[in-house]
Amino acid sequence: MESFVGLPLNELDTPVLCIDMPLVEINIARMASFFAERPAALRPHTKTHKSPVLAHRQLAAGAIGVTCAKLGEAEAMAQAGIQDILIANQIVGPRKIARLVNLAQYTQVMVAVDDPGNVEELGLAAQRKGVALRVLVEVDIGMGRCGVPPDQPAVDLGARVATTPGLRLEGVMGYEGHAVMIPDYEERTRRAEAAVARLISTKEGFEAAGLPVPIVSSGGTGTYAITGDYAGVTEVQAGSYITMDTQYRDKVGMDFHLALFVLAQVISTPRPGVAIIDAGVKTLTRDFGLPVVAAPEGWELTRLSEEHGFLEQRGGDPLHRGDRVKIWPNHGCTTINLHDHYVAVREGSVEAVWPIAGRGKVR
Ligand SMILES: Cc1ncc(COP(=O)(O)O)c(C=O)c1O
């Protein structure tokens, strides 16, 4: 794929995942400028782009570190020289814990905990390795996923971490995932603030108990401006904003550019008003809705099978075999995870091809 560099977009073989670099740069700068003026900092989630190159761009723009969903993703970032990594997830089982403490030997990795048994296992492994493993207590602030209940149960677990040799208590994390996609801004604000209030009251409980709590981490793209402005939050984990997707744009109305697209090709025009492209669910995902045709105008993507996309004409000009179609993914994170490389595009031609190093790193 490296031979793509320098080619005009319309000469690329299809289907191919592309990022529009000027738009990515605007998105990075827009988010960075929000945090530049506030006490809270940005720790972007790499679960979206899964690319160390893009993570380095975010760090250069002011991010304090990265957030990862999985240990394998964190290893991919560490291998590319990224130092400050939060794994916003539980790391369970001897094999994974061994990998985690090895990673802690050469990066400032942090991990979330919500269970005393896990705390003990992490502490023993960290001691054996001779590292001080950084730990955040994960608090369930209303999403109902992982995390201990707010306040006393979280404080108790924090005390356990603080007294476990091998571990270094760094604070608390939550994630108001139940609020990030609420379309109505006032309702989203109300729900997000109610969630973050639980995290802040837990932080105050830590302070009252004399426990260190330098980090209070939460937030996503849909709530960055709410959570990032909430007193006491020290960092926000937004990820999707960098490439955006039509789910966030159309449902939540987020003000970032759609910088991610798949370039596909018409392979058949079986009936008037219908065109079939060479991109199905092995190229594009539909977990929250169908992708959207960005160009040409007048065509709607109505169905995806494995390797085919069905386009129906609503207006505009007819499509012909071999024509290029630009598609905006509905969900960037899962679409990116289907691809090995990004084709980075500027002014209609390929500037770079970057491996998506964290792609498929689910272990
Ligand atoms: C722990 C955690 N933090 C932050 C996010 C934010 O992601 P996004 O920016 O895509 O809303 C997610 C999304 O799944 C998450 O699971």
Tab-separated table of C-alpha atoms and ligand atoms in Angstrom:
chain	number	residue	atom	x	y	z
A	1	MET	CA	0.000	0.000	0.000
A	2	GLU	CA	2.960	2.300	0.456
A	3	SER	CA	3.006	2.568	-3.341
A	4	PHE	CA	-0.239	4.547	-3.022
A	5	VAL	CA	1.724	7.566	-1.749
A	6	GLY	CA	1.556	10.423	-4.231
A	7	LEU	CA	-1.329	8.941	-6.223
A	8	PRO	CA	-4.455	10.956	-6.877
A	9	LEU	CA	-7.437	9.667	-4.934
A	10	ASN	CA	-9.300	8.440	-8.006
A	11	GLU	CA	-6.454	6.077	-8.920
A	12	LEU	CA	-6.564	4.105	-5.649
A	13	ASP	CA	-7.739	0.542	-5.707
A	14	THR	CA	-10.971	0.115	-3.777
A	15	PRO	CA	-12.428	-0.274	-1.252
A	16	VAL	CA	-9.989	1.761	0.805
A	17	LEU	CA	-10.190	3.562	4.162
A	18	CYS	CA	-9.064	7.174	3.968
A	19	ILE	CA	-8.631	10.093	6.327
A	20	ASP	CA	-8.784	13.676	5.210
A	21	MET	CA	-5.746	15.122	6.974
A	22	PRO	CA	-6.700	18.836	6.901
A	23	LEU	CA	-10.009	17.909	8.553
A	24	VAL	CA	-8.290	15.650	11.119
A	25	GLU	CA	-5.964	18.549	11.921
A	26	ILE	CA	-8.909	20.919	12.429
A	27	ASN	CA	-10.606	18.385	14.725
A	28	ILE	CA	-7.437	17.896	16.784
A	29	ALA	CA	-6.903	21.653	17.062
A	30	ARG	CA	-10.535	22.366	17.952
A	31	MET	CA	-10.554	19.884	20.823
A	32	ALA	CA	-7.092	20.986	21.961
A	33	SER	CA	-8.166	24.633	22.067
A	34	PHE	CA	-11.132	23.770	24.310
A	35	PHE	CA	-8.820	22.186	26.861
A	36	ALA	CA	-6.051	24.764	26.483
A	37	GLU	CA	-8.256	27.255	28.317
A	38	ARG	CA	-9.415	24.994	31.130
A	39	PRO	CA	-8.062	23.257	34.216
A	40	ALA	CA	-9.030	19.841	32.820
A	41	ALA	CA	-6.797	18.160	30.238
A	42	LEU	CA	-7.442	15.851	27.305
A	43	ARG	CA	-6.424	12.189	27.386
A	44	PRO	CA	-7.832	11.067	24.013
A	45	HIS	CA	-9.154	7.542	23.641
A	46	THR	CA	-7.238	5.588	20.988
A	47	LYS	CA	-10.016	3.015	20.627
A	48	THR	CA	-11.239	5.161	17.711
A	49	HIS	CA	-8.185	5.779	15.548
A	50	LYS	CA	-5.924	2.991	16.879
A	51	SER	CA	-3.016	4.785	15.279
A	52	PRO	CA	0.168	5.826	17.110
A	53	VAL	CA	0.827	8.433	14.401
A	54	LEU	CA	-2.481	10.147	15.162
A	55	ALA	CA	-1.944	9.747	18.911
A	56	HIS	CA	1.389	11.557	18.578
A	57	ARG	CA	-0.395	14.381	16.736
A	58	GLN	CA	-2.866	14.678	19.626
A	59	LEU	CA	-0.027	14.740	22.154
A	60	ALA	CA	1.800	17.399	20.153
A	61	ALA	CA	-1.397	19.491	20.304
A	62	GLY	CA	-1.478	19.331	24.108
A	63	ALA	CA	-3.003	16.004	25.159
A	64	ILE	CA	-1.444	14.720	28.387
A	65	GLY	CA	-1.436	11.045	27.438
A	66	VAL	CA	-3.772	8.519	25.836
A	67	THR	CA	-6.598	6.252	26.924
A	68	CYS	CA	-6.828	2.687	25.609
A	69	ALA	CA	-9.583	0.108	25.881
A	70	LYS	CA	-7.392	-2.968	25.767
A	71	LEU	CA	-3.946	-4.054	26.893
A	72	GLY	CA	-3.001	-4.967	23.304
A	73	GLU	CA	-3.950	-1.467	22.192
A	74	ALA	CA	-1.790	-0.018	24.970
A	75	GLU	CA	1.131	-2.214	23.907
A	76	ALA	CA	0.766	-0.943	20.330
A	77	MET	CA	0.884	2.660	21.576
A	78	ALA	CA	3.848	1.930	23.872
A	79	GLN	CA	5.773	0.324	21.032
A	80	ALA	CA	5.410	3.601	19.170
A	81	GLY	CA	6.942	5.555	22.045
A	82	ILE	CA	3.834	6.758	23.849
A	83	GLN	CA	4.552	6.991	27.547
A	84	ASP	CA	1.477	7.968	29.515
A	85	ILE	CA	-1.287	5.433	28.922
A	86	LEU	CA	-4.529	4.815	30.791
A	87	ILE	CA	-6.106	1.420	30.190
A	88	ALA	CA	-9.685	2.364	31.056
A	89	ASN	CA	-10.576	-1.215	31.727
A	90	GLN	CA	-9.994	-4.128	34.083
A	91	ILE	CA	-6.993	-6.372	33.417
A	92	VAL	CA	-7.820	-9.825	34.669
A	93	GLY	CA	-6.006	-13.163	34.740
A	94	PRO	CA	-2.325	-14.059	35.278
A	95	ARG	CA	-1.259	-13.864	31.637
A	96	LYS	CA	-2.634	-10.399	31.057
A	97	ILE	CA	-1.420	-9.151	34.426
A	98	ALA	CA	2.092	-10.391	33.562
A	99	ARG	CA	1.927	-8.405	30.314
A	100	LEU	CA	0.664	-5.347	32.181
A	101	VAL	CA	3.497	-5.257	34.696
A	102	ASN	CA	5.995	-5.814	31.887
A	103	LEU	CA	4.487	-2.823	30.115
A	104	ALA	CA	4.767	-0.830	33.338
A	105	GLN	CA	8.510	-1.445	33.254
A	106	TYR	CA	8.916	0.872	30.274
A	107	THR	CA	5.827	3.124	30.231
A	108	GLN	CA	3.743	5.081	32.704
A	109	VAL	CA	0.772	2.773	32.262
A	110	MET	CA	-2.342	3.102	34.473
A	111	VAL	CA	-5.106	0.564	34.919
A	112	ALA	CA	-8.681	0.662	36.229
A	113	VAL	CA	-9.799	-1.588	39.092
A	114	ASP	CA	-13.200	-2.386	40.572
A	115	ASP	CA	-12.495	-5.496	42.625
A	116	PRO	CA	-10.385	-6.197	45.732
A	117	GLY	CA	-9.250	-9.610	44.449
A	118	ASN	CA	-7.985	-7.998	41.255
A	119	VAL	CA	-6.198	-5.356	43.358
A	120	GLU	CA	-4.404	-8.092	45.266
A	121	GLU	CA	-3.367	-9.933	42.094
A	122	LEU	CA	-2.092	-6.746	40.481
A	123	GLY	CA	-0.162	-5.833	43.627
A	124	LEU	CA	1.548	-9.231	43.855
A	125	ALA	CA	2.543	-9.174	40.190
A	126	ALA	CA	3.808	-5.584	40.417
A	127	GLN	CA	5.877	-6.429	43.496
A	128	ARG	CA	7.386	-9.481	41.832
A	129	LYS	CA	8.278	-7.344	38.834
A	130	GLY	CA	9.556	-4.518	41.000
A	131	VAL	CA	7.339	-1.821	39.478
A	132	ALA	CA	4.931	0.674	41.038
A	133	LEU	CA	1.772	0.080	39.014
A	134	ARG	CA	-0.478	3.132	38.665
A	135	VAL	CA	-4.122	2.438	39.478
A	136	LEU	CA	-7.437	4.294	39.168
A	137	VAL	CA	-10.545	3.097	40.969
A	138	GLU	CA	-13.331	2.787	38.401
A	139	VAL	CA	-16.652	4.111	39.649
A	140	ASP	CA	-19.978	3.212	38.042
A	141	ILE	CA	-21.480	6.660	37.609
A	142	GLY	CA	-24.705	5.440	36.022
A	143	MET	CA	-23.794	3.518	32.889
A	144	GLY	CA	-24.135	0.168	34.620
A	145	ARG	CA	-21.009	-1.357	33.074
A	146	CYS	CA	-17.855	-1.887	35.151
A	147	GLY	CA	-17.004	0.035	38.303
A	148	VAL	CA	-17.762	0.043	42.000
A	149	PRO	CA	-20.644	2.139	43.330
A	150	PRO	CA	-19.766	5.766	44.081
A	151	ASP	CA	-18.724	7.095	47.503
A	152	GLN	CA	-17.986	4.643	50.344
A	153	PRO	CA	-17.549	1.433	48.276
A	154	ALA	CA	-15.137	3.278	45.985
A	155	VAL	CA	-13.333	4.865	48.932
A	156	ASP	CA	-12.944	1.419	50.532
A	157	LEU	CA	-11.418	0.054	47.346
A	158	GLY	CA	-9.188	3.127	47.093
A	159	ALA	CA	-7.933	2.477	50.621
A	160	ARG	CA	-7.189	-1.096	49.613
A	161	VAL	CA	-5.156	0.081	46.620
A	162	ALA	CA	-3.305	2.652	48.729
A	163	THR	CA	-2.190	-0.008	51.209
A	164	THR	CA	-1.279	-2.654	48.640
A	165	PRO	CA	2.471	-2.843	48.037
A	166	GLY	CA	3.356	-2.586	44.345
A	167	LEU	CA	0.431	-0.274	43.544
A	168	ARG	CA	0.225	3.501	43.380
A	169	LEU	CA	-3.227	5.006	43.804
A	170	GLU	CA	-3.710	7.758	41.204
A	171	GLY	CA	-7.393	8.580	41.666
A	172	VAL	CA	-10.744	7.717	40.116
A	173	MET	CA	-12.302	7.218	36.720
A	174	GLY	CA	-15.862	6.971	35.460
A	175	TYR	CA	-17.551	7.017	32.086
A	176	GLU	CA	-20.946	8.565	31.485
A	177	GLY	CA	-21.557	6.360	28.446
A	178	HIS	CA	-25.305	6.461	29.053
A	179	ALA	CA	-25.267	10.228	28.397
A	180	VAL	CA	-22.840	10.762	25.494
A	181	MET	CA	-25.370	9.990	22.743
A	182	ILE	CA	-28.441	11.793	24.119
A	183	PRO	CA	-29.581	14.006	21.210
A	184	ASP	CA	-31.069	16.815	23.292
A	185	TYR	CA	-28.232	18.958	24.634
A	186	GLU	CA	-30.007	20.014	27.817
A	187	GLU	CA	-30.968	16.463	28.654
A	188	ARG	CA	-27.446	15.276	27.840
A	189	THR	CA	-26.038	17.974	30.113
A	190	ARG	CA	-28.399	17.057	32.932
A	191	ARG	CA	-27.584	13.344	32.733
A	192	ALA	CA	-23.838	13.879	32.288
A	193	GLU	CA	-23.630	16.332	35.178
A	194	ALA	CA	-25.585	13.998	37.434
A	195	ALA	CA	-23.121	11.227	36.538
A	196	VAL	CA	-19.986	13.309	36.987
A	197	ALA	CA	-21.334	14.632	40.312
A	198	ARG	CA	-21.080	11.038	41.596
A	199	LEU	CA	-17.445	10.911	40.553
A	200	ILE	CA	-16.676	14.224	42.228
A	201	SER	CA	-18.419	13.246	45.442
A	202	THR	CA	-16.325	10.059	45.406
A	203	LYS	CA	-13.184	12.142	44.913
A	204	GLU	CA	-14.202	14.201	47.958
A	205	GLY	CA	-14.636	10.968	49.882
A	206	PHE	CA	-11.074	10.000	48.918
A	207	GLU	CA	-9.802	13.360	50.161
A	208	ALA	CA	-11.737	13.068	53.432
A	209	ALA	CA	-10.162	9.639	53.942
A	210	GLY	CA	-6.696	11.048	53.269
A	211	LEU	CA	-6.308	9.102	50.024
A	212	PRO	CA	-4.439	10.585	47.064
A	213	VAL	CA	-6.710	11.467	44.145
A	214	PRO	CA	-4.705	13.558	41.664
A	215	ILE	CA	-6.630	12.145	38.688
A	216	VAL	CA	-10.385	12.357	38.055
A	217	SER	CA	-10.981	10.992	34.546
A	218	SER	CA	-14.219	10.680	32.565
A	219	GLY	CA	-16.020	11.876	29.444
A	220	GLY	CA	-16.485	11.162	25.752
A	221	THR	CA	-16.989	13.128	22.553
A	222	GLY	CA	-20.675	13.808	23.279
A	223	THR	CA	-19.942	15.180	26.741
A	224	TYR	CA	-16.444	16.652	26.486
A	225	ALA	CA	-17.679	20.225	26.885
A	226	ILE	CA	-19.889	19.304	29.847
A	227	THR	CA	-17.500	16.993	31.688
A	228	GLY	CA	-14.467	19.063	30.709
A	229	ASP	CA	-16.044	22.090	32.381
A	230	TYR	CA	-17.135	20.310	35.541
A	231	ALA	CA	-15.119	21.463	38.554
A	232	GLY	CA	-12.851	18.742	39.864
A	233	VAL	CA	-12.538	16.721	36.637
A	234	THR	CA	-8.864	16.620	35.696
A	235	GLU	CA	-9.010	14.782	32.374
A	236	VAL	CA	-11.412	13.789	29.599
A	237	GLN	CA	-11.244	10.608	27.509
A	238	ALA	CA	-12.909	11.718	24.238
A	239	GLY	CA	-11.931	9.648	21.208
A	240	SER	CA	-14.389	9.780	18.312
A	241	TYR	CA	-13.982	13.514	17.699
A	242	ILE	CA	-10.736	12.996	15.787
A	243	THR	CA	-12.336	11.339	12.761
A	244	MET	CA	-16.042	11.797	13.655
A	245	ASP	CA	-18.800	9.683	12.157
A	246	THR	CA	-22.364	10.172	10.983
A	247	GLN	CA	-23.735	8.653	14.177
A	248	TYR	CA	-22.210	11.429	16.298
A	249	ARG	CA	-22.943	14.093	13.688
A	250	ASP	CA	-26.567	13.194	12.910
A	251	LYS	CA	-27.751	11.964	16.279
A	252	VAL	CA	-25.843	14.259	18.593
A	253	GLY	CA	-24.962	17.130	16.248
A	254	MET	CA	-21.316	17.266	17.279
A	255	ASP	CA	-19.364	20.088	15.742
A	256	PHE	CA	-16.395	18.201	14.303
A	257	HIS	CA	-15.605	17.397	10.689
A	258	LEU	CA	-16.309	14.034	9.093
A	259	ALA	CA	-12.679	13.255	8.320
A	260	LEU	CA	-12.994	9.508	7.785
A	261	PHE	CA	-14.271	7.985	4.578
A	262	VAL	CA	-14.241	4.824	2.566
A	263	LEU	CA	-13.657	5.114	-1.131
A	264	ALA	CA	-15.627	2.426	-2.952
A	265	GLN	CA	-16.330	1.645	-6.584
A	266	VAL	CA	-19.476	0.827	-8.514
A	267	ILE	CA	-19.180	-2.762	-9.697
A	268	SER	CA	-22.668	-3.217	-11.131
A	269	THR	CA	-25.694	-1.173	-12.212
A	270	PRO	CA	-28.289	-3.943	-12.473
A	271	ARG	CA	-31.372	-1.717	-12.762
A	272	PRO	CA	-31.962	1.978	-13.386
A	273	GLY	CA	-31.627	3.868	-10.125
A	274	VAL	CA	-29.610	1.110	-8.403
A	275	ALA	CA	-25.835	0.826	-8.104
A	276	ILE	CA	-23.866	-1.846	-6.289
A	277	ILE	CA	-20.514	-0.938	-4.744
A	278	ASP	CA	-17.602	-3.126	-3.650
A	279	ALA	CA	-17.959	-2.291	0.065
A	280	GLY	CA	-20.113	-4.350	2.423
A	281	VAL	CA	-19.917	-5.162	6.128
A	282	LYS	CA	-16.356	-6.423	5.724
A	283	THR	CA	-15.412	-2.829	4.901
A	284	LEU	CA	-18.041	-0.719	6.699
A	285	THR	CA	-19.994	-1.381	9.895
A	286	ARG	CA	-23.675	-0.777	10.565
A	287	ASP	CA	-23.860	-1.324	14.325
A	288	PHE	CA	-25.767	1.931	14.939
A	289	GLY	CA	-27.149	2.623	11.463
A	290	LEU	CA	-26.103	2.685	7.836
A	291	PRO	CA	-23.162	4.653	6.482
A	292	VAL	CA	-23.921	7.740	4.383
A	293	VAL	CA	-22.969	8.515	0.778
A	294	ALA	CA	-20.859	11.683	0.833
A	295	ALA	CA	-20.416	11.860	-2.947
A	296	PRO	CA	-21.807	11.849	-5.544
A	297	GLU	CA	-24.967	13.641	-4.462
A	298	GLY	CA	-28.370	12.061	-4.870
A	299	TRP	CA	-27.498	8.505	-3.820
A	300	GLU	CA	-28.448	6.712	-0.632
A	301	LEU	CA	-26.866	3.592	0.817
A	302	THR	CA	-29.819	1.378	1.746
A	303	ARG	CA	-28.287	-1.995	2.530
A	304	LEU	CA	-24.993	-3.768	3.123
A	305	SER	CA	-24.258	-7.430	2.569
A	306	GLU	CA	-20.844	-8.974	3.168
A	307	GLU	CA	-19.000	-7.507	0.205
A	308	HIS	CA	-21.661	-5.407	-1.483
A	309	GLY	CA	-23.283	-2.079	-0.729
A	310	PHE	CA	-26.668	-1.226	-2.263
A	311	LEU	CA	-27.131	2.347	-3.467
A	312	GLU	CA	-30.474	3.805	-4.553
A	313	GLN	CA	-30.846	6.959	-6.564
A	314	ARG	CA	-32.852	9.795	-5.008
A	315	GLY	CA	-31.675	12.506	-7.390
A	316	GLY	CA	-28.477	13.635	-9.096
A	317	ASP	CA	-26.765	11.919	-12.030
A	318	PRO	CA	-26.725	8.203	-12.814
A	319	LEU	CA	-23.804	6.110	-11.616
A	320	HIS	CA	-21.800	3.901	-13.982
A	321	ARG	CA	-19.598	0.849	-13.541
A	322	GLY	CA	-16.189	1.968	-12.240
A	323	ASP	CA	-17.438	5.231	-10.732
A	324	ARG	CA	-15.990	6.148	-7.322
A	325	VAL	CA	-18.278	6.626	-4.351
A	326	LYS	CA	-17.209	8.323	-1.140
A	327	ILE	CA	-18.869	6.920	1.986
A	328	TRP	CA	-18.904	8.325	5.516
A	329	PRO	CA	-18.933	5.532	8.125
A	330	ASN	CA	-21.766	5.541	10.645
A	331	HIS	CA	-19.460	4.344	13.413
A	332	GLY	CA	-15.796	5.237	13.030
A	333	CYS	CA	-14.373	3.047	15.818
A	334	THR	CA	-15.663	-0.271	14.509
A	335	THR	CA	-15.108	0.624	10.838
A	336	ILE	CA	-11.465	1.553	11.424
A	337	ASN	CA	-11.005	-1.739	13.260
A	338	LEU	CA	-11.755	-3.590	9.996
A	339	HIS	CA	-8.781	-2.072	8.170
A	340	ASP	CA	-5.011	-2.557	8.270
A	341	HIS	CA	-4.041	0.902	7.014
A	342	TYR	CA	-5.148	4.484	6.723
A	343	VAL	CA	-4.623	6.286	3.480
A	344	ALA	CA	-3.979	9.864	4.574
A	345	VAL	CA	-5.221	12.278	1.939
A	346	ARG	CA	-4.512	15.955	1.379
A	347	GLU	CA	-5.845	18.013	-1.512
A	348	GLY	CA	-6.984	15.001	-3.491
A	349	SER	CA	-3.848	12.895	-3.334
A	350	VAL	CA	-2.236	10.434	-0.958
A	351	GLU	CA	0.217	11.944	1.503
A	352	ALA	CA	0.937	8.869	3.623
A	353	VAL	CA	-0.124	5.326	4.390
A	354	TRP	CA	-0.139	4.442	8.088
A	355	PRO	CA	-0.658	1.055	9.705
A	356	ILE	CA	-3.602	0.912	12.099
A	357	ALA	CA	-1.395	-0.634	14.745
A	358	GLY	CA	-4.129	-1.141	17.346
A	359	ARG	CA	-6.541	-2.769	14.900
A	360	GLY	CA	-7.810	-6.102	16.134
A	361	LYS	CA	-5.876	-5.789	19.426
A	362	VAL	CA	-8.735	-7.087	21.539
A	363	ARG	CA	-6.578	-9.107	23.938
B	1	LIG	C1	-14.052	4.304	28.981
B	1	LIG	C2	-14.409	5.166	27.840
B	1	LIG	N1	-14.005	6.445	27.845
B	1	LIG	C3	-14.308	7.287	26.858
B	1	LIG	C4	-15.044	6.875	25.765
B	1	LIG	C5	-15.367	7.938	24.765
B	1	LIG	O1	-15.463	7.691	23.490
B	1	LIG	P1	-16.130	8.653	22.410
B	1	LIG	O2	-15.245	9.821	22.275
B	1	LIG	O3	-16.163	7.793	21.240
B	1	LIG	O4	-17.470	9.078	22.890
B	1	LIG	C6	-15.477	5.533	25.701
B	1	LIG	C7	-16.274	5.043	24.571
B	1	LIG	O5	-16.635	3.920	24.412
B	1	LIG	C8	-15.157	4.665	26.764
B	1	LIG	O6	-15.567	3.382	26.782
